[in-house]
XYZ file of C-alpha atoms in Angstrom:
712
model
C 183.803 88.947 114.235
C 183.207 91.119 111.111
C 183.007 89.194 107.720
C 186.249 91.127 106.676
C 187.859 89.336 109.680
C 186.630 86.234 108.953
C 187.811 86.846 104.989
C 191.180 88.055 106.038
C 192.005 84.815 108.590
C 190.589 82.653 105.635
C 192.827 84.314 103.317
C 195.908 84.092 105.523
C 195.015 80.575 106.113
C 195.216 80.035 102.300
C 198.429 81.591 101.888
C 199.833 79.352 104.551
C 198.822 75.981 103.403
C 200.146 76.850 99.616
C 203.045 78.003 101.207
C 203.619 74.547 102.674
C 202.317 72.419 99.603
C 198.734 71.972 100.245
C 196.169 72.808 98.235
C 193.311 74.240 100.508
C 190.775 73.707 97.964
C 191.734 70.059 97.627
C 191.868 69.860 101.472
C 188.130 70.941 101.006
C 187.302 68.537 98.777
C 187.840 65.858 100.819
C 186.080 67.371 103.589
C 182.886 68.137 101.353
C 183.289 64.432 100.071
C 183.295 62.753 103.697
C 180.371 64.633 104.720
C 178.299 63.280 101.985
C 179.405 59.859 102.370
C 178.982 60.109 106.305
C 175.352 62.020 106.089
C 174.304 60.203 103.815
C 174.854 56.605 105.925
C 173.342 58.062 109.334
C 170.652 60.106 107.374
C 169.765 58.227 103.766
C 166.344 59.699 103.111
C 168.193 63.309 103.817
C 170.639 63.469 101.361
C 170.144 60.881 98.807
C 172.754 61.336 96.632
C 175.818 61.403 99.019
C 177.410 58.155 97.893
C 178.661 60.336 95.111
C 181.338 62.130 97.988
C 183.111 58.548 97.023
C 183.165 59.913 93.087
C 185.122 63.004 94.970
C 187.567 61.376 96.465
C 188.695 59.344 93.232
C 189.083 62.567 91.460
C 190.932 63.855 93.932
C 193.883 60.455 94.664
C 193.669 60.795 90.551
C 195.024 64.397 90.100
C 197.583 64.128 93.486
C 198.660 60.602 92.278
C 199.439 61.630 88.545
C 200.876 64.977 89.840
C 203.163 63.833 92.193
C 204.326 61.003 89.248
C 204.512 63.361 86.497
C 206.778 65.601 88.696
C 209.182 62.857 89.046
C 207.790 59.726 86.785
C 209.187 56.616 87.148
C 211.845 55.358 85.130
C 212.307 52.002 86.636
C 211.766 49.379 89.209
C 213.654 51.230 92.115
C 211.478 54.256 91.166
C 208.287 51.907 91.686
C 209.011 50.345 94.614
C 209.554 53.846 96.267
C 206.498 55.114 94.874
C 204.463 52.439 96.173
C 206.086 52.115 99.847
C 205.017 55.596 100.205
C 201.581 54.095 99.498
C 202.095 51.374 102.229
C 202.985 54.086 104.623
C 199.833 56.576 104.112
C 197.264 54.274 103.765
C 197.596 50.774 105.113
C 198.489 51.335 109.201
C 195.438 53.018 109.505
C 193.284 50.789 107.647
C 194.574 47.735 109.282
C 194.109 49.015 112.303
C 190.260 49.445 111.852
C 189.796 46.223 110.389
C 191.210 44.151 113.167
C 189.209 46.424 115.153
C 186.068 45.914 113.226
C 187.181 42.161 113.819
C 187.332 41.871 117.053
C 184.413 44.106 117.628
C 181.834 42.485 115.215
C 182.706 39.171 116.963
C 181.771 40.610 120.579
C 178.266 42.465 119.286
C 176.973 41.005 115.699
C 175.262 38.816 115.929
C 176.987 34.876 114.402
C 174.816 35.480 111.470
C 177.527 37.994 110.404
C 180.718 36.461 111.897
C 181.546 34.438 108.140
C 180.799 37.274 106.263
C 182.853 39.755 107.739
C 185.627 37.753 108.479
C 186.008 36.780 104.626
C 184.936 40.707 103.502
C 187.832 41.665 106.653
C 190.306 39.292 104.571
C 189.422 40.197 101.388
C 189.919 44.331 102.476
C 192.850 43.680 104.195
C 194.558 42.508 100.601
C 192.545 45.206 98.754
C 190.686 42.951 96.950
C 186.649 43.206 98.713
C 185.181 45.023 95.789
C 185.836 41.713 93.131
C 183.819 40.086 96.694
C 180.714 42.319 97.152
C 180.010 42.558 93.179
C 180.091 38.915 93.150
C 177.666 39.117 96.049
C 175.582 42.054 94.152
C 174.236 39.764 91.305
C 173.566 36.810 93.557
C 170.358 37.480 94.179
C 169.995 35.085 96.997
C 173.417 36.779 99.051
C 172.033 40.297 97.945
C 169.510 40.093 100.270
C 172.635 40.075 103.596
C 173.054 42.885 105.620
C 175.833 44.925 104.809
C 179.159 44.219 107.004
C 180.968 46.781 109.052
C 183.602 46.266 106.378
C 181.893 47.255 103.089
C 183.157 50.497 102.558
C 186.345 49.333 102.311
C 185.325 48.679 98.461
C 186.534 51.919 97.167
C 189.630 51.800 99.044
C 190.454 48.661 97.297
C 189.827 50.449 93.905
C 192.006 53.286 94.384
C 194.563 50.639 95.935
C 194.597 48.537 92.708
C 194.795 52.195 90.392
C 197.985 53.202 92.551
C 199.285 49.290 91.719
C 198.383 50.188 87.768
C 198.761 53.784 87.285
C 202.512 54.126 88.193
C 203.438 51.551 85.512
C 201.555 53.097 82.902
C 202.955 56.319 83.320
C 206.537 54.489 83.177
C 205.286 53.244 79.853
C 203.874 56.247 78.266
C 206.883 58.325 79.359
C 209.004 55.453 77.544
C 207.145 55.697 74.598
C 207.294 59.408 74.218
C 211.131 58.985 74.187
C 211.244 56.407 72.083
C 209.433 58.213 69.472
C 210.580 61.770 70.385
C 207.479 63.067 71.180
C 206.234 65.346 73.958
C 206.078 62.911 77.374
C 203.284 65.536 78.013
C 201.280 64.635 74.663
C 201.530 60.794 75.593
C 200.950 60.726 78.407
C 197.718 62.959 77.762
C 196.464 60.697 74.720
C 197.725 57.139 76.630
C 195.469 58.360 79.808
C 192.454 59.817 77.601
C 192.398 56.649 75.516
C 192.203 54.887 79.252
C 189.629 56.624 80.563
C 187.419 57.334 77.326
C 187.684 52.802 77.214
C 186.455 52.613 80.975
C 183.889 55.157 81.144
C 182.278 53.907 77.790
C 182.772 50.261 79.735
C 181.115 52.000 82.499
C 178.196 53.249 80.738
C 177.647 49.826 79.096
C 177.938 47.561 82.592
C 175.661 50.027 84.386
C 173.374 49.299 81.893
C 173.478 45.594 81.644
C 174.803 44.795 85.409
C 174.671 47.999 87.551
C 174.496 46.397 90.832
C 177.977 44.356 89.502
C 179.073 48.091 87.492
C 178.755 50.018 91.456
C 181.638 48.098 92.679
C 184.343 46.958 89.931
C 187.170 48.512 89.104
C 186.830 48.838 85.242
C 183.510 50.789 85.514
C 185.348 53.400 87.890
C 189.326 53.720 86.726
C 187.863 56.364 84.133
C 187.106 58.556 87.712
C 190.237 58.257 89.184
C 191.856 58.944 85.211
C 189.472 61.948 85.039
C 191.959 63.714 88.030
C 194.814 62.069 86.222
C 194.396 63.426 83.027
C 193.223 67.235 84.807
C 196.472 66.555 86.264
C 198.489 66.697 82.670
C 196.184 69.434 80.878
C 196.591 71.776 84.074
C 199.930 71.234 85.404
C 203.291 71.828 83.659
C 205.952 69.426 84.578
C 209.436 69.142 83.551
C 208.912 65.270 83.306
C 211.617 64.245 85.615
C 213.657 67.736 85.485
C 212.053 68.689 88.414
C 208.711 68.864 90.566
C 205.386 70.194 89.098
C 204.929 73.964 88.997
C 201.741 75.616 89.543
C 198.607 75.685 87.047
C 198.578 77.257 84.044
C 196.935 80.843 84.699
C 193.503 81.645 84.261
C 191.794 85.089 84.676
C 190.320 85.330 88.452
C 186.965 85.361 87.613
C 186.997 82.222 85.462
C 188.342 80.582 87.957
C 185.728 81.697 91.051
C 183.193 80.931 87.881
C 184.436 77.516 87.874
C 184.868 76.561 91.078
C 181.103 77.535 92.092
C 179.662 75.485 89.304
C 182.364 72.767 90.329
C 180.495 72.746 94.139
C 177.233 73.215 93.312
C 177.296 69.925 90.229
C 178.657 67.964 93.460
C 176.290 69.436 96.268
C 173.300 68.804 93.439
C 173.878 65.244 92.763
C 173.859 64.916 96.890
C 170.782 65.855 96.812
C 169.127 64.392 93.626
C 170.879 61.337 93.168
C 169.212 58.522 94.557
C 169.647 54.423 94.837
C 167.481 53.955 92.136
C 169.851 56.453 89.661
C 171.783 54.493 87.315
C 175.170 54.472 88.727
C 177.938 54.724 88.081
C 177.666 55.298 84.053
C 177.318 58.336 83.060
C 175.727 59.927 85.158
C 178.840 59.891 87.977
C 180.327 62.103 85.635
C 178.207 65.243 86.895
C 180.410 65.026 90.368
C 183.396 63.692 88.947
C 183.449 66.704 86.715
C 182.477 68.965 89.197
C 185.277 68.119 91.424
C 187.798 68.190 88.813
C 186.331 71.602 88.195
C 187.026 72.748 91.544
C 190.492 71.790 91.459
C 190.699 72.665 87.703
C 190.010 76.429 89.229
C 192.015 76.447 92.320
C 189.918 79.271 93.094
C 191.747 82.475 94.241
C 191.656 84.614 97.242
C 189.658 86.482 95.348
C 185.970 88.474 96.245
C 182.728 85.945 95.713
C 185.522 83.345 95.885
C 185.047 79.760 97.761
C 188.383 80.137 98.640
C 187.898 81.812 102.041
C 185.230 79.289 102.968
C 187.160 76.404 102.395
C 190.302 77.520 103.601
C 188.385 77.913 107.277
C 190.444 75.644 109.945
C 186.857 73.618 110.498
C 186.978 72.653 107.132
C 190.693 72.272 106.217
C 190.378 69.774 109.861
C 188.019 67.809 108.359
C 189.862 67.397 105.242
C 192.853 66.459 107.021
C 190.864 63.838 108.899
C 188.907 62.321 105.796
C 190.341 59.226 105.220
C 190.346 58.065 109.109
C 186.535 59.582 108.752
C 185.839 57.085 106.347
C 187.350 54.446 107.754
C 185.816 54.847 111.018
C 182.167 56.028 110.755
C 180.980 52.715 108.772
C 181.686 50.403 111.180
C 180.376 52.257 114.391
C 177.038 52.945 112.325
C 176.998 49.040 111.310
C 177.762 47.555 115.055
C 176.206 50.509 117.173
C 172.910 49.108 117.055
C 174.222 45.274 118.215
C 176.175 47.054 120.515
C 173.040 48.878 122.034
C 170.771 46.621 121.724
C 168.518 49.199 119.544
C 168.202 51.167 116.023
C 170.036 54.025 115.645
C 167.827 57.243 117.019
C 168.779 60.862 116.477
C 171.171 60.767 119.764
C 172.480 57.742 118.540
C 173.655 59.077 115.192
C 174.984 61.949 116.688
C 176.937 60.359 119.283
C 178.625 57.858 116.221
C 179.223 61.493 114.205
C 180.920 62.593 117.060
C 182.695 59.067 117.992
C 183.640 59.123 114.286
C 185.532 62.306 114.651
C 187.014 61.794 117.947
C 188.816 58.389 116.684
C 189.903 59.896 113.458
C 191.511 62.943 114.945
C 193.607 60.149 117.415
C 193.733 57.583 113.927
C 195.608 60.765 112.243
C 197.786 61.481 115.041
C 199.135 58.710 116.072
C 198.898 56.489 113.471
C 198.440 58.277 109.798
C 201.607 61.161 110.721
C 203.411 58.983 112.431
C 203.830 56.176 109.561
C 204.299 59.251 107.216
C 207.758 59.974 108.735
C 211.060 59.216 106.834
C 212.166 57.243 109.623
C 209.565 54.052 108.557
C 210.849 54.365 104.679
C 214.476 53.242 105.555
C 215.507 51.239 104.859
C 213.444 50.951 101.911
C 212.494 47.171 102.757
C 210.738 48.346 105.960
C 207.160 49.639 104.453
C 206.429 46.463 102.531
C 207.503 44.089 105.597
C 205.511 45.722 108.137
C 202.785 45.816 105.644
C 202.845 42.690 104.570
C 202.924 41.795 108.561
C 200.124 44.152 108.957
C 197.961 42.178 106.310
C 199.066 38.864 107.914
C 197.681 39.842 111.173
C 194.269 40.425 109.837
C 193.910 37.642 107.254
C 194.903 35.436 110.552
C 191.914 37.411 112.705
C 189.514 36.547 109.448
C 190.631 32.909 109.025
C 190.271 32.022 113.455
C 187.166 33.717 113.049
C 185.868 31.365 110.348
C 187.422 28.436 111.552
C 185.271 29.191 114.828
C 182.189 29.580 112.413
C 182.671 26.521 111.569
C 183.255 24.665 114.655
C 179.381 25.808 115.397
C 178.235 24.495 112.764
C 179.859 21.127 112.657
C 178.473 21.229 116.082
C 174.485 22.634 114.587
C 174.841 20.054 111.844
C 174.999 17.269 114.799
C 172.032 18.685 116.563
C 170.086 18.813 113.160
C 170.872 15.448 112.259
C 169.478 14.125 115.827
C 166.817 16.825 115.642
C 165.496 15.038 112.213
C 166.051 11.877 113.586
C 163.679 12.158 116.647
C 160.203 11.471 116.511
C 158.672 14.533 117.925
C 155.293 15.090 116.758
C 155.802 18.743 117.257
C 158.704 19.068 114.244
C 158.331 21.642 112.264
C 154.991 22.100 110.046
C 153.875 19.384 112.184
C 153.607 21.890 114.981
C 150.807 23.542 113.111
C 148.737 20.627 112.246
C 144.876 20.764 112.826
C 144.547 19.603 116.348
C 148.293 19.780 117.077
C 148.637 20.261 121.277
C 152.491 22.271 120.278
C 153.819 24.870 122.146
C 154.070 28.005 119.769
C 158.000 28.128 120.801
C 160.391 24.959 121.904
C 162.250 24.723 124.975
C 165.216 23.564 123.675
C 167.578 24.790 120.700
C 165.890 25.865 117.615
C 167.694 23.905 114.026
C 169.356 24.509 111.629
C 171.342 26.901 114.396
C 171.119 30.692 112.915
C 174.287 30.693 111.785
C 173.939 27.400 109.643
C 170.039 28.567 108.356
C 172.119 31.091 106.404
C 172.994 28.250 104.185
C 170.278 25.796 104.596
C 169.560 26.386 101.119
C 167.729 23.941 98.292
C 169.838 22.137 95.821
C 168.441 24.419 93.211
C 170.305 27.136 94.755
C 173.892 25.651 94.047
C 175.809 24.089 90.984
C 174.798 20.281 91.924
C 173.851 18.710 89.092
C 177.315 17.023 88.002
C 178.661 20.604 87.954
C 175.666 22.215 85.693
C 174.432 25.584 86.686
C 170.697 25.022 87.828
C 169.892 28.561 87.687
C 168.944 31.434 85.030
C 170.390 34.866 86.401
C 170.542 38.279 84.920
C 171.592 39.483 82.537
C 171.301 36.921 80.647
C 168.553 34.615 81.644
C 169.742 31.870 79.806
C 167.727 28.495 80.283
C 168.972 26.264 82.722
C 167.923 22.945 83.317
C 168.602 20.244 85.858
C 167.536 16.367 86.901
C 166.779 15.761 90.585
C 165.209 12.955 92.240
C 164.529 8.993 90.522
C 166.397 9.348 87.212
C 164.860 6.486 86.258
C 161.330 7.529 87.846
C 158.653 6.631 85.589
C 156.834 9.914 86.840
C 158.472 12.931 85.618
C 157.510 16.479 86.968
C 158.513 19.848 86.421
C 159.344 22.384 88.681
C 158.698 26.168 87.053
C 159.192 29.631 88.342
C 161.153 31.895 90.035
C 163.134 31.300 93.180
C 159.827 31.020 95.344
C 159.788 27.710 93.061
C 163.457 26.636 93.910
C 162.639 26.295 97.579
C 160.219 23.695 97.191
C 162.367 21.238 95.458
C 163.945 19.527 99.226
C 160.126 18.677 99.718
C 159.458 17.511 96.449
C 162.824 15.987 96.550
C 161.218 13.894 99.716
C 158.572 12.764 97.766
C 160.661 11.374 95.392
C 162.600 9.352 97.908
C 159.207 6.660 98.136
C 157.103 7.560 94.937
C 159.932 7.204 92.833
C 159.519 10.432 90.927
C 162.190 12.296 88.543
C 162.199 15.919 88.725
C 163.111 18.368 86.143
C 163.701 22.222 87.664
C 163.448 25.527 85.427
C 164.020 27.914 87.501
C 165.282 31.731 87.610
C 166.375 34.346 90.015
C 163.841 37.104 90.084
C 161.974 36.758 86.804
C 158.565 35.047 87.284
C 157.691 32.626 85.216
C 154.609 34.643 83.634
C 153.297 36.240 80.449
C 154.414 39.894 82.252
C 156.375 42.478 80.980
C 158.749 42.797 84.178
C 160.685 46.301 84.613
C 164.293 45.025 85.740
C 167.313 47.690 86.541
C 168.263 47.069 83.256
C 166.337 47.011 80.368
C 168.311 44.061 78.370
C 167.464 42.000 81.786
C 163.490 42.941 81.069
C 164.074 41.765 77.756
C 165.504 38.406 78.270
C 163.187 37.613 81.449
C 160.214 38.184 78.363
C 162.164 35.779 76.143
C 163.361 33.355 79.059
C 159.723 32.743 80.493
C 158.660 32.123 76.877
C 161.194 29.920 75.801
C 160.579 27.829 79.206
C 156.619 27.628 79.162
C 157.413 26.307 75.546
C 159.872 23.783 76.618
C 157.523 22.267 79.578
C 154.303 22.675 77.231
C 156.094 20.081 74.863
C 157.986 18.004 77.274
C 156.913 14.421 78.435
C 156.015 15.307 81.880
C 153.017 14.141 83.938
C 152.533 17.050 85.991
C 153.888 20.242 86.179
C 154.464 22.803 89.901
C 154.544 26.093 89.182
C 154.923 29.192 91.500
C 156.731 32.213 91.866
C 156.838 35.207 93.993
C 156.640 38.807 92.803
C 159.837 40.618 93.531
C 160.088 42.680 90.170
C 156.958 45.230 89.258
C 155.487 45.204 86.190
C 156.757 47.563 83.472
C 155.324 51.116 84.340
C 154.598 50.309 87.702
C 155.332 49.325 91.264
C 155.007 46.173 92.907
C 151.399 46.786 94.394
C 150.327 48.075 91.205
C 151.079 44.896 89.093
C 148.602 43.039 90.574
C 146.872 43.021 87.173
C 149.517 42.762 84.749
C 150.617 39.777 86.844
C 146.919 38.139 86.922
C 146.944 38.328 83.056
C 150.170 36.949 82.556
C 149.523 33.849 84.762
C 146.644 33.231 83.428
C 148.581 33.101 79.742
C 151.386 31.195 80.874
C 149.122 28.751 82.691
C 146.625 28.174 79.882
C 149.719 27.457 77.876
C 151.174 24.865 80.037
C 147.996 23.403 79.934
C 147.698 22.775 76.057
C 150.118 19.178 76.108
C 147.380 18.457 79.054
C 149.058 17.565 81.682
C 148.543 18.704 85.071
C 149.591 21.724 86.694
C 149.866 21.757 90.380
C 149.769 25.632 91.588
C 151.167 26.637 95.226
C 150.702 29.585 96.369
C 153.435 31.866 96.867
C 154.612 31.539 100.777
C 154.689 34.321 103.508
C 157.651 36.631 103.137
C 158.766 38.780 106.152
C 161.540 40.651 104.433
C 163.971 40.913 107.732
C 166.342 38.671 107.420
C 165.198 35.746 110.147
C 168.632 33.893 110.854
C 169.604 37.254 111.875
C 166.581 38.379 113.931
C 166.879 34.573 116.074
C 170.673 35.009 116.830
C 169.861 38.768 118.140
C 166.713 37.509 120.704
C 167.577 34.202 121.058
C 165.952 34.699 124.707
C 162.990 35.322 122.818
C 162.633 34.504 119.156
C 158.470 35.640 119.028
C 160.517 39.218 118.539
C 161.304 37.343 114.639
C 157.518 37.147 114.762
C 154.894 39.528 112.926
C 150.823 39.628 111.914
C 150.314 37.096 109.038
C 148.502 40.095 107.061
C 151.841 41.701 106.918
C 153.566 39.182 105.979
C 151.408 37.105 103.576
C 151.694 38.898 99.884
C 148.919 39.604 97.612
C 148.444 36.412 95.082
C 146.815 37.222 92.152
C 147.962 33.587 90.924
C 145.133 32.413 92.987
C 142.547 34.816 91.048
C 144.130 33.408 87.491
C 143.625 29.661 88.641
C 139.865 30.635 89.584
C 138.818 32.643 86.218
C 140.672 29.651 83.821
C 138.752 27.256 86.302
C 140.322 24.576 84.684
C 140.569 20.834 86.621
C 143.623 20.301 85.338
C 144.803 22.782 87.271
C 145.094 22.708 91.448
C 145.970 25.288 93.612
C 147.591 23.946 96.458
C 148.082 26.418 100.281
C 149.919 25.430 102.246
C 150.519 28.776 104.426
C 148.192 27.524 107.222
C 151.481 24.937 108.167
C 154.154 27.970 107.796
C 152.089 30.679 109.591
C 149.422 30.464 112.541
C 145.918 32.001 111.826
C 147.304 35.750 112.607
C 150.835 35.258 113.397
C 153.697 34.439 111.689
C 157.100 32.900 113.289
C 160.220 33.085 112.501
C 160.563 29.620 114.101
C 157.837 26.961 114.132
C 158.271 23.522 115.645
C 161.711 24.065 116.309
C 162.889 24.700 113.425
C 163.675 28.031 111.217
C 161.667 28.794 108.598
C 163.394 31.050 106.511
C 167.245 31.540 105.360
C 166.927 35.204 104.279
C 163.874 36.943 103.881
C 161.852 35.183 102.136
C 163.017 31.333 100.920
C 161.935 28.943 102.967
C 164.821 26.922 104.863
C 165.439 23.282 103.054
C 164.512 21.735 106.156
C 161.545 23.711 106.984
C 160.656 22.794 103.386
C 161.226 19.065 103.901
C 158.269 18.846 106.772
C 156.144 20.530 104.837
C 156.908 17.074 102.619
C 154.033 15.059 103.355
C 151.989 18.093 103.603
C 152.797 18.845 99.522
C 152.346 15.167 98.326
C 148.865 14.994 98.638
C 147.714 17.671 96.547
C 150.301 16.880 94.015
C 149.406 12.654 94.319
C 145.675 14.080 93.799
C 146.766 16.330 90.791
C 148.502 13.192 89.340
C 145.258 10.949 89.739
C 143.310 13.184 88.108
C 144.966 14.110 85.139
């Protein structure tokens, strides 16, 4: 086929779409946006910034919704309910279908360790609030390591639905204000929307600089992206504001429109290939894909020589734009659940199969669900969409609740098994299986405890708000000093436990010792921030600064405190400024030396615990998937055991009051580390000991701590 023939056919397609009221450039933008997201999720190393496709969707939604609202502004409650009923018919049927199917598929194929998280997120997704749940998890260091759920992508749909609720109310108010003050509605609306965009953008920049993990999901940091589309609708359109539908955009020279369209497309594609997971986002960096999408929409590229209009109007592109919503809905559950269904990671053929199945399911959903519920009959009477929407949401929430009830039942059974195992006299239980001379099998014939799903929550009391309602955890971005007491409050021996989360994992062992020794335990613990005179590079400069401040304050308080023993340990999970973790060892060596020397200024003995091996993979998930052969959750010890500069720091200081304790031989064998030892799950995530396994280490930890006390 000649290029001229293709151009003519594309031009005709462009004209046909325009006649029907559908803009081919916007459909093409949808196709580009969903392609970016789909390729990014399948091949993240090939298209590192494909997540910006979501931002393109935001601009499109803001533009179209605002155009509709300005063509016929809402004047009262009925106008609002009509608008929202259309949104319900457009969005809820397909999304609720996918959520219901995903819940069933998750129960059938995913390991039981993921059932609870998937159910909670599915319920929140049905209520279009999952972005806030994910934001909460994102700033929880321990929860952030959890495997992504198959409904996690609903966060962006939640942002949009929240926008659809508030935006028409804002338009209604602004149009009413314009009538009240007798000003042009276009001017008042533009000023009002511009103020919202500016405020949201400023907040996005601030929040991305201070708490980027949370900023990615929360609605206020994203509203400006939808608002840019809305503001564009005001600036480039001519509206009767109730006297008729919106008419065509302000006419620009064809050449300028062609150039603007290409510039916008280039900006979108450029971010797709150059942005990465390390790019602070959204913040001001999101302005590039957002303004790129806005440029394409503003240009409304004509069918002129050199224009992208012909390419964008081709049938494959338009078809993908038509089904883009359903493609977005289906692709991620397929990617997340396919490895569990097939028993292996997705290879090239598997990814191509997921791609193909996503398109097939999207086509079927578009025809039999989306299009069917958009017909007028489903909108009459007006209450009908609301009743059906509420019923659908209730079904999904009920399905999620049933799954959570099943999880609770299984956890109750697991607690009984754990209690029986702990009360037994098994000489090979937990760490005892690795004792020198122990004649214990590497794997147990009975069930492992805690059960994998329960192991996810088998955590030290230090990680929860358990001390009289007081938060015992110093978390970013503030890193305030948190002090909590455990053990015997009247104990004559006072012990300080200091460090980051890998210090917190030892609290269960210390609590066991405290029961017989009468120790009072005071914790000074932080998320990620190691207690070392080392400048640690977080994802925000404010966190780096406050981590250093926290370290200095805690070191001074502990050194000046009335303690009989300091227990000290950390995990290096944050690199030194300007370096990666591997290149930060010397910085941490010097930082440990400085901090330990300060702690010893009061002549209190310091027991340094060497950091524990870290598998990085979520061990309970692995054990649940491989219940028939738990050795699949094992690895060479050299692979899990971290480099530990604190060992050299203790040796260099050569202070008899600083005692190094290494219990890693009781966590791993000489050559291999296992996910379960002596019938006990060792880790509740990818690096932290379960409370149960830590308790089995108590007798082994007690000896060096008592020795350190007696040698003071």
